[in-house]
Every structure is written in structure tokens, then in C-alpha cells.
PDB file of C-alpha atoms in Angstrom:
ATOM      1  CA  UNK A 842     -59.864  80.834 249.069  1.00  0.00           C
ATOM      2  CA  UNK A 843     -62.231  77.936 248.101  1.00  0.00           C
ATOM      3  CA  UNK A 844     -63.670  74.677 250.065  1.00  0.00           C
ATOM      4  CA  UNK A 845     -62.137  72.296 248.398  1.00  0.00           C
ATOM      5  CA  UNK A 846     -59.669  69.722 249.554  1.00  0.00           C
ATOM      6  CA  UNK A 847     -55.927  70.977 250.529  1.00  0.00           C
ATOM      7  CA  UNK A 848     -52.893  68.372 250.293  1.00  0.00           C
ATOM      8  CA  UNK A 849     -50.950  68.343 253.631  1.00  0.00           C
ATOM      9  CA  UNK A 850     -47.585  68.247 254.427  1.00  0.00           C
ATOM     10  CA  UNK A 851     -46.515  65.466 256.365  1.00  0.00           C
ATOM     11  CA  UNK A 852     -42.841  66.540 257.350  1.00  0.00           C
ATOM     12  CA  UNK A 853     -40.328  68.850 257.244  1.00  0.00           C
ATOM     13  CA  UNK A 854     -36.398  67.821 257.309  1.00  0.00           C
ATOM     14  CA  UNK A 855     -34.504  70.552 258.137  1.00  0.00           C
ATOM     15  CA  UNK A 856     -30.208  69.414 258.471  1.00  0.00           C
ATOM     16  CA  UNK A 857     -28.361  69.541 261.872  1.00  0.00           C
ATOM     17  CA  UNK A 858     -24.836  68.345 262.629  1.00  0.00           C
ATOM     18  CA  UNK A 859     -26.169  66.656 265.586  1.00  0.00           C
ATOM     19  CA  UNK A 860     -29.380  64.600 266.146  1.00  0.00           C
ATOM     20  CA  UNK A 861     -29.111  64.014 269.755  1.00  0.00           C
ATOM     21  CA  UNK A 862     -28.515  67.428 270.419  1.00  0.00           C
ATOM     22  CA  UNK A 863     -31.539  68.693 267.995  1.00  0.00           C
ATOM     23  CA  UNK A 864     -33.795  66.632 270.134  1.00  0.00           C
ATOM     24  CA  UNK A 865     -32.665  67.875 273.275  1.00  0.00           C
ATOM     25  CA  UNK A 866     -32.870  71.535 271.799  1.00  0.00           C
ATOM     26  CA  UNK A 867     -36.371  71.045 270.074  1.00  0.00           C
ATOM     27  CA  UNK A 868     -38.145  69.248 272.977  1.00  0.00           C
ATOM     28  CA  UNK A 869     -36.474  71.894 275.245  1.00  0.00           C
ATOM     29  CA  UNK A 870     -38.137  74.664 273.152  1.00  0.00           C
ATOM     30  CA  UNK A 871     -41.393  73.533 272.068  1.00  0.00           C
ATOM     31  CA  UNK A 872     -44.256  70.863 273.152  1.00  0.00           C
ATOM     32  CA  UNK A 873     -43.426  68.112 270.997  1.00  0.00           C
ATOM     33  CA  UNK A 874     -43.025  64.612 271.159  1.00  0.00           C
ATOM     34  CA  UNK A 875     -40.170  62.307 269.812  1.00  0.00           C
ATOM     35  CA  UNK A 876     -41.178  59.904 267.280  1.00  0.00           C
ATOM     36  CA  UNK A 877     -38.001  58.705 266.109  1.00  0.00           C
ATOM     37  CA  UNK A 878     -34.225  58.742 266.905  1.00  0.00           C
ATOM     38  CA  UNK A 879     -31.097  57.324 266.101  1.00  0.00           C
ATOM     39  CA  UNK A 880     -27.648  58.465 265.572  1.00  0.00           C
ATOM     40  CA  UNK A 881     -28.144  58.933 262.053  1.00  0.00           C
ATOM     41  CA  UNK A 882     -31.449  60.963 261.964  1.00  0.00           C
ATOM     42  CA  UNK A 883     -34.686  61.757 264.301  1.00  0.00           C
ATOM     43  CA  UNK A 884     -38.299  62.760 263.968  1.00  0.00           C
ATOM     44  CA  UNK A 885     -40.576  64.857 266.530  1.00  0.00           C
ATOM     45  CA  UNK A 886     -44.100  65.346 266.194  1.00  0.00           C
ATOM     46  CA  UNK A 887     -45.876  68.349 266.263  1.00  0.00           C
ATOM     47  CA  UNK A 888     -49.494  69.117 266.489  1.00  0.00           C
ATOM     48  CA  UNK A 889     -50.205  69.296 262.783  1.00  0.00           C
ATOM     49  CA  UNK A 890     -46.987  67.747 261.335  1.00  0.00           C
ATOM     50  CA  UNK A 891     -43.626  66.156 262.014  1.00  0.00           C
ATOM     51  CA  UNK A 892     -40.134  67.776 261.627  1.00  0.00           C
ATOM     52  CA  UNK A 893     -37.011  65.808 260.828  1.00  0.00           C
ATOM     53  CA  UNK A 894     -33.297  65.606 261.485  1.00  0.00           C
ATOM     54  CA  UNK A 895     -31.088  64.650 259.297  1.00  0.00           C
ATOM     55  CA  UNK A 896     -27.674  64.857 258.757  1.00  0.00           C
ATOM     56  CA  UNK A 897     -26.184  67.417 255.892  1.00  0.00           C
ATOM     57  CA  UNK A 898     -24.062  64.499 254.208  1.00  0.00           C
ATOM     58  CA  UNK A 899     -27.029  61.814 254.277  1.00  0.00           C
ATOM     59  CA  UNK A 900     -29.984  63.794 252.953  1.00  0.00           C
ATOM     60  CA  UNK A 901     -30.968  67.029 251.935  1.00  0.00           C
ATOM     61  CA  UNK A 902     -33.710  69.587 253.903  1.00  0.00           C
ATOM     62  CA  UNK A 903     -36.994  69.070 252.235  1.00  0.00           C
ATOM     63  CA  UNK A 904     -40.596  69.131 252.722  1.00  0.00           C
ATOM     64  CA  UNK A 905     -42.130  66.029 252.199  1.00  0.00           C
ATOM     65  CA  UNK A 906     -46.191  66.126 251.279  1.00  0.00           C
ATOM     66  CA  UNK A 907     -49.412  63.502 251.724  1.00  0.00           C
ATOM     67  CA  UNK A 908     -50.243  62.859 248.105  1.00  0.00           C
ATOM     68  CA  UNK A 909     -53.054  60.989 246.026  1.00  0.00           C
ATOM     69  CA  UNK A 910     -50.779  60.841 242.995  1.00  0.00           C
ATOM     70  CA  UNK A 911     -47.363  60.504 244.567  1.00  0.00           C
ATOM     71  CA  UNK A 912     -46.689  57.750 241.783  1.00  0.00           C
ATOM     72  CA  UNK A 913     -47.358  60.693 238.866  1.00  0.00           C
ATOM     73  CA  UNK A 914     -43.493  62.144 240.211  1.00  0.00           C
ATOM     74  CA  UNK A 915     -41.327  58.779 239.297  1.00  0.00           C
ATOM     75  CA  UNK A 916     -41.117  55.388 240.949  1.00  0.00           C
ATOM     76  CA  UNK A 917     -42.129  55.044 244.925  1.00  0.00           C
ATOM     77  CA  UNK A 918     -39.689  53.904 246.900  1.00  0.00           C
ATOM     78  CA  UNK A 919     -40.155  52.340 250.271  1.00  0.00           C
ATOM     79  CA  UNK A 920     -38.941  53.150 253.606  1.00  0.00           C
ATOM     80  CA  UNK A 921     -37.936  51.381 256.617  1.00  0.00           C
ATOM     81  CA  UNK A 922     -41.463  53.288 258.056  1.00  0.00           C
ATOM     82  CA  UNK A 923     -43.700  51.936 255.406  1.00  0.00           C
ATOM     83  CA  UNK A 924     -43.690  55.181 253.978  1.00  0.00           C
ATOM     84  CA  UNK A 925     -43.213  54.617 250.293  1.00  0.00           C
ATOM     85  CA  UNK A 926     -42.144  57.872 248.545  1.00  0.00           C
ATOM     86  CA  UNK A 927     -40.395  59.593 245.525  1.00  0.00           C
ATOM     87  CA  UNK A 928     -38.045  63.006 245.825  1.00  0.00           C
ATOM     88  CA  UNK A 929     -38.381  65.797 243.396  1.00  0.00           C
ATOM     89  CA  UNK A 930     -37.712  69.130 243.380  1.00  0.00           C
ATOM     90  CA  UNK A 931     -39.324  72.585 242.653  1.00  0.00           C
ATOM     91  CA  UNK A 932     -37.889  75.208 240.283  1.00  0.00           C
ATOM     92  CA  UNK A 933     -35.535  76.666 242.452  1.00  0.00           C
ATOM     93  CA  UNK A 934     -33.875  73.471 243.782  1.00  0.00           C
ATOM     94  CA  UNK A 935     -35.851  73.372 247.064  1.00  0.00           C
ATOM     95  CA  UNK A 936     -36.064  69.492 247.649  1.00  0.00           C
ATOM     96  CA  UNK A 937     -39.617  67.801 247.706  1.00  0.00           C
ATOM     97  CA  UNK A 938     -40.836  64.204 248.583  1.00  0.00           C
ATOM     98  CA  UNK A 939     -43.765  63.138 247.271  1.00  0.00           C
ATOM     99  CA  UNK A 940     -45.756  60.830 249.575  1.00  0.00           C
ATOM    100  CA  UNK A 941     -48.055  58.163 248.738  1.00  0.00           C
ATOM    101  CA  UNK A 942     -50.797  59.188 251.240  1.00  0.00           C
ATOM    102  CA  UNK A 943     -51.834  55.757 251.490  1.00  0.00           C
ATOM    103  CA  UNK A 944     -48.688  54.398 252.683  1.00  0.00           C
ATOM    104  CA  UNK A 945     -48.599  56.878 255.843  1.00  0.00           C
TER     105      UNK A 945
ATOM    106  CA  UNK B1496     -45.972  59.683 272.939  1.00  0.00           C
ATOM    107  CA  UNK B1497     -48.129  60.997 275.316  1.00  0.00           C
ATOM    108  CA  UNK B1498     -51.542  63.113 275.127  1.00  0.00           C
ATOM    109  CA  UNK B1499     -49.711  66.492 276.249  1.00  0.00           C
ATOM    110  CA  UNK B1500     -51.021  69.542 274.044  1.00  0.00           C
ATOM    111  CA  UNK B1501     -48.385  70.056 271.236  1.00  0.00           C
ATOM    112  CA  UNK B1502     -47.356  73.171 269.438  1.00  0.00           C
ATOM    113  CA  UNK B1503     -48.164  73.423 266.140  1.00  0.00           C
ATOM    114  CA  UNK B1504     -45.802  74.308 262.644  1.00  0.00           C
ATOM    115  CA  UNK B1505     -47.471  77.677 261.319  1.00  0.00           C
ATOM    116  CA  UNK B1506     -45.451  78.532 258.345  1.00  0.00           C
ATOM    117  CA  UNK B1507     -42.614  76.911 256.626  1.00  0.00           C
ATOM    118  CA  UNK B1508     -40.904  79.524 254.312  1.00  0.00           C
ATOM    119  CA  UNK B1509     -38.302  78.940 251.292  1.00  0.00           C
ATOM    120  CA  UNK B1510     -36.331  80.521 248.841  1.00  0.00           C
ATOM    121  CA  UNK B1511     -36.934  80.983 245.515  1.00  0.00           C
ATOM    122  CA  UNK B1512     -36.004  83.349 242.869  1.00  0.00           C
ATOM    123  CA  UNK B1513     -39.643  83.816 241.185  1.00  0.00           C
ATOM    124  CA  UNK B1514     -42.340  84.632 243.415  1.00  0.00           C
ATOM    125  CA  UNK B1515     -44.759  84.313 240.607  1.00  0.00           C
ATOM    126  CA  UNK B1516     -43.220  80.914 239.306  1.00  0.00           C
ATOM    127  CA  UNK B1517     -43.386  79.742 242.386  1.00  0.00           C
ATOM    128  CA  UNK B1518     -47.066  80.068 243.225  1.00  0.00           C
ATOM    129  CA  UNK B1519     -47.741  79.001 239.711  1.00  0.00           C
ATOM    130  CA  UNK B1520     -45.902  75.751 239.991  1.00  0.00           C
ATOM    131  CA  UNK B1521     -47.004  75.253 243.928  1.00  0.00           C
ATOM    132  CA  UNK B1522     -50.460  75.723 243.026  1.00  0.00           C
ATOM    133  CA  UNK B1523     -49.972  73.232 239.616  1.00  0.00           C
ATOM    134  CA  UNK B1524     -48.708  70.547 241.778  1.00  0.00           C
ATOM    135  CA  UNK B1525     -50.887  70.667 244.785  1.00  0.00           C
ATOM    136  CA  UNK B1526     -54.216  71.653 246.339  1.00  0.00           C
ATOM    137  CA  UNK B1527     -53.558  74.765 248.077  1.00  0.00           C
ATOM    138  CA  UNK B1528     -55.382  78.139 247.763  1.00  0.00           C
ATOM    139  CA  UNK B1529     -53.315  81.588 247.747  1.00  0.00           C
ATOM    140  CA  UNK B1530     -53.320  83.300 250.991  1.00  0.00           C
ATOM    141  CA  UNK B1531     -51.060  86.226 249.453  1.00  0.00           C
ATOM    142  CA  UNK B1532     -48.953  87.151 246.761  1.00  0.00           C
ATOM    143  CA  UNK B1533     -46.823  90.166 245.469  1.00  0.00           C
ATOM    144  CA  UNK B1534     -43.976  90.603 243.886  1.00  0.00           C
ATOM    145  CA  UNK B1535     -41.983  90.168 247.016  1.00  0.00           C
ATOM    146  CA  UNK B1536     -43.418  87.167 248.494  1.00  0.00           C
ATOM    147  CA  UNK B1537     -46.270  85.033 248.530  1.00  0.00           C
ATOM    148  CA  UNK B1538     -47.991  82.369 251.152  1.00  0.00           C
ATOM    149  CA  UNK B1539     -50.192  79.556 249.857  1.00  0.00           C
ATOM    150  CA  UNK B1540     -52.505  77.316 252.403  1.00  0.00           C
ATOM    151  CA  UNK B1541     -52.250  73.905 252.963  1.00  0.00           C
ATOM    152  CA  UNK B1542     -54.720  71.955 254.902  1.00  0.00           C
ATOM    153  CA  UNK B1543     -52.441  71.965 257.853  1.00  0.00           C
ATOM    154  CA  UNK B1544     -50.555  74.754 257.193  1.00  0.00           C
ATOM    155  CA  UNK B1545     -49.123  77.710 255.344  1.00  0.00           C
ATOM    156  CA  UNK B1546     -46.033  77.502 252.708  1.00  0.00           C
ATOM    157  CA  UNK B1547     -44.506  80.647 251.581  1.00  0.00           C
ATOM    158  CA  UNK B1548     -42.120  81.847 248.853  1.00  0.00           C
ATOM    159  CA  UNK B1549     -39.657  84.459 250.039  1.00  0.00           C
ATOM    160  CA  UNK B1550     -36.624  85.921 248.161  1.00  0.00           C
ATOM    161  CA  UNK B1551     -33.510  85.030 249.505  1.00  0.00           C
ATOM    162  CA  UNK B1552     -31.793  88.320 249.246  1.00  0.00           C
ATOM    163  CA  UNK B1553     -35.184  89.336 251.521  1.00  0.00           C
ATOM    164  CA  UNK B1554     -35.245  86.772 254.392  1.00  0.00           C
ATOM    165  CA  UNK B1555     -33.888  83.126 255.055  1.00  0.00           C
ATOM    166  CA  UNK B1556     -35.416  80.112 254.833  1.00  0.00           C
ATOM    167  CA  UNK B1557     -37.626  79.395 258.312  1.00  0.00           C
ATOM    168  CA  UNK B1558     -39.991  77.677 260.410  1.00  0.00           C
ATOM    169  CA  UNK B1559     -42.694  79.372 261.685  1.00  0.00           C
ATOM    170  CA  UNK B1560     -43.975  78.256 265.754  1.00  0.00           C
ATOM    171  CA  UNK B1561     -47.485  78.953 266.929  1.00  0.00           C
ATOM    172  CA  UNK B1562     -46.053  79.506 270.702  1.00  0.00           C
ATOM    173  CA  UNK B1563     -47.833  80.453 273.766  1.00  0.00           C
ATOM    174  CA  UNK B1564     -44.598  82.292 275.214  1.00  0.00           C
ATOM    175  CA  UNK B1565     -42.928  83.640 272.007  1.00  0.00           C
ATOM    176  CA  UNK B1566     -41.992  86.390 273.836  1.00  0.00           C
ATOM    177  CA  UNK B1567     -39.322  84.923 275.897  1.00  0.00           C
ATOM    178  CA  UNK B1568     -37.456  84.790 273.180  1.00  0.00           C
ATOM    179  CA  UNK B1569     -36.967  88.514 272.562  1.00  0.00           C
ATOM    180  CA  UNK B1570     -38.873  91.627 271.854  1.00  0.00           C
ATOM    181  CA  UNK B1571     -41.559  90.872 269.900  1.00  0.00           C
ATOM    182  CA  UNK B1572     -41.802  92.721 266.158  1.00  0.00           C
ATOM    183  CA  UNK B1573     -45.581  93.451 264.606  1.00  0.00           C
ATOM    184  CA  UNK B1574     -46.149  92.499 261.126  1.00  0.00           C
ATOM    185  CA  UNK B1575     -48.425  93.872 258.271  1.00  0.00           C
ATOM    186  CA  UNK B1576     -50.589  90.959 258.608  1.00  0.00           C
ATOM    187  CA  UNK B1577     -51.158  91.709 262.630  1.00  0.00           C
ATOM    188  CA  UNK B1578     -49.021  88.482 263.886  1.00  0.00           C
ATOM    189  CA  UNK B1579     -46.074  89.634 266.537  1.00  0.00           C
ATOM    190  CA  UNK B1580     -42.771  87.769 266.092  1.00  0.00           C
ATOM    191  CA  UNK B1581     -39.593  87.186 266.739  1.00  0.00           C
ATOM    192  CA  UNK B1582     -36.572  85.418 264.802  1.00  0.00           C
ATOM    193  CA  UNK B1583     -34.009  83.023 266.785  1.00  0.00           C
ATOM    194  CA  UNK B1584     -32.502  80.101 265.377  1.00  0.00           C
ATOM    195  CA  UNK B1585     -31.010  76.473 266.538  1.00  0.00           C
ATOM    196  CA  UNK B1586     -27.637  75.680 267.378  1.00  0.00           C
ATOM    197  CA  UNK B1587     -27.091  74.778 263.923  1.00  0.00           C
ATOM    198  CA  UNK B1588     -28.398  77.661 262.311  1.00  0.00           C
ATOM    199  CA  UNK B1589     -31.848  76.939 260.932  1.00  0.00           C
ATOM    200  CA  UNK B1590     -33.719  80.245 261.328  1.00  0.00           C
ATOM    201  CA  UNK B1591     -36.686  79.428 263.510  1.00  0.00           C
ATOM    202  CA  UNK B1592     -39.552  82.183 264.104  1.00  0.00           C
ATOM    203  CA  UNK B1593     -41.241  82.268 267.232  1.00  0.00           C
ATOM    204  CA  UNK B1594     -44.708  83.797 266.822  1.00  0.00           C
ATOM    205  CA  UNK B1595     -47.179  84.725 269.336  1.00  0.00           C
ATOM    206  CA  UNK B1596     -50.052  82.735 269.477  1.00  0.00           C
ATOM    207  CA  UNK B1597     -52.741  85.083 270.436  1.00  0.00           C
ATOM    208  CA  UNK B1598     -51.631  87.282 267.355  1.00  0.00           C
ATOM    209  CA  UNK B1599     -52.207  84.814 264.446  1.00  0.00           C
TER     210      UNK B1599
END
């Protein structure tokens, strides 16, 4: 362990085959606040990060992380959020979207 | 939003076939420091949380939920690194582990 600087993550987006009824079962569980819904995908926030909802035949579960070199990963595309962001992957397939920390 | 307390995200944990390629590619990419590795799993540290690498034929994919009342969820199980926990999951699946506060 060291004192340097650690990236964050910013979200996880874990797939559900229904938003509205992710939101009702996450807020039902757990102290968290809805940031974002629609029938297509929602977003509740959580002390230390948010966790998404998407649906299996739109996007893919992945951890998306606050980066300083987002850009280093491919092209940054925006969002609808202002978020501007590229996806990648690890090794083993698990999805991963770089964020351009300065666009959160 | 309000200003209620929130829960917080402990852990996030994924698959992946290498434990050791893992961390070495994780720790390549971002700033995070290794909490723990063996051949069986590993858990690096974000600045707002903890990732780790698990092997699927070992565990599934999960989140990991700071809660104050973890154990209404089921008997709680100890772990080698002193946290108490239980597994449940959402109605869709997604393996969710409920982990008591006071033991992290």
C-alpha cells in the first residue's frame, strides 16, 4: 500500500430485464438515491459511487472508471450526461469504460 | 436527491481466468495498490473502493454492500479476512453480498 493517488470508479452497470422494477428493488434494499430513470435504463447513487441499469440487449455490465487519460483507450464519445467516454475491455472480456474525469 | 446517509459499494468482484494477469493488467492501467493476491483471487484498492479478481469456477461475479442490517438477510458467514457476510441476489440474478458493517 502506498500514498499515492488511486483512480475511482464512477459506476457500475450491472443488466436487469426490468428498470422500474430494479429501482423499486434497490431503493427497497439499500439507502440510495435515484439519479436517473427511464424505461430504457436507470442510475442510483450510492455513497461512494453510482450503479446502473441497463438492459441485456442495449449494453453490456461494466465498470466504468474516473480517468486522467481516458483519451489514451480510443476516441471519447459523448453522452446525453456530458459524460464523454470510450469502452474497452480487460483480458478476460469483462467490459470497461474509460471516463474522461473532466467531463463528470 | 436528498441529504439521507447512503450505503456505500464495498467490493465489486469479476471473473477472470488469470488471477495474476489480472492484477498485472489492473494495476498497468490504473492507480490502485494490491490489497491481496494468491493464486485463487486477488483484491486491488481503489480510492473509493475495492475491485477483486475471482475465478469463476470459485464464486460469481458480485457486489459487495457495506449494510448496517446485513443480517436480515440470512445467517451471517465469517471470512478469513474477519468481515461477516451473506450472499442474496436481485430478482434478476445479479449476486449481491450483504456484508456487515461493523465487521469490515
Amino acid at each position: 500500500m502506498s500514498d499515492k493517488a488511486l483512480d475511482s470508479v464512477h459506476h457500475i452497470a450491472i443488466t436487469v430485464q426490468d428498470v422500474a422494477k430494479a429501482v423499486e428493488w434497490y431503493t427497497e434494499q439499500f439507502r440510495c438515491d435515484v439519479a436517473y430513470q427511464d424505461d430504457t435504463w436507470a442510475m442510483v447513487q450510492f455513497d461512494n459511487l453510482a450503479l446502473a441499469f441497463v438492459l441485456p440487449e442495449q449494453h453490456p455490465p461494466h465498470i466504468g472508471y474516473a480517468m486522467p487519460n481516458a483519451e489514451q483507450y480510443g476516441e471519447l464519445k459523448p453522452h446525453r450526461d456530458g459524460t464523454r467516454s470510450v469502452y474497452t475491455s480487460d483480458p478476460f472480456g469483462n467490459v470497461v469504460e474509460m471516463m474522461d474525469d473532466q467531463s463528470i
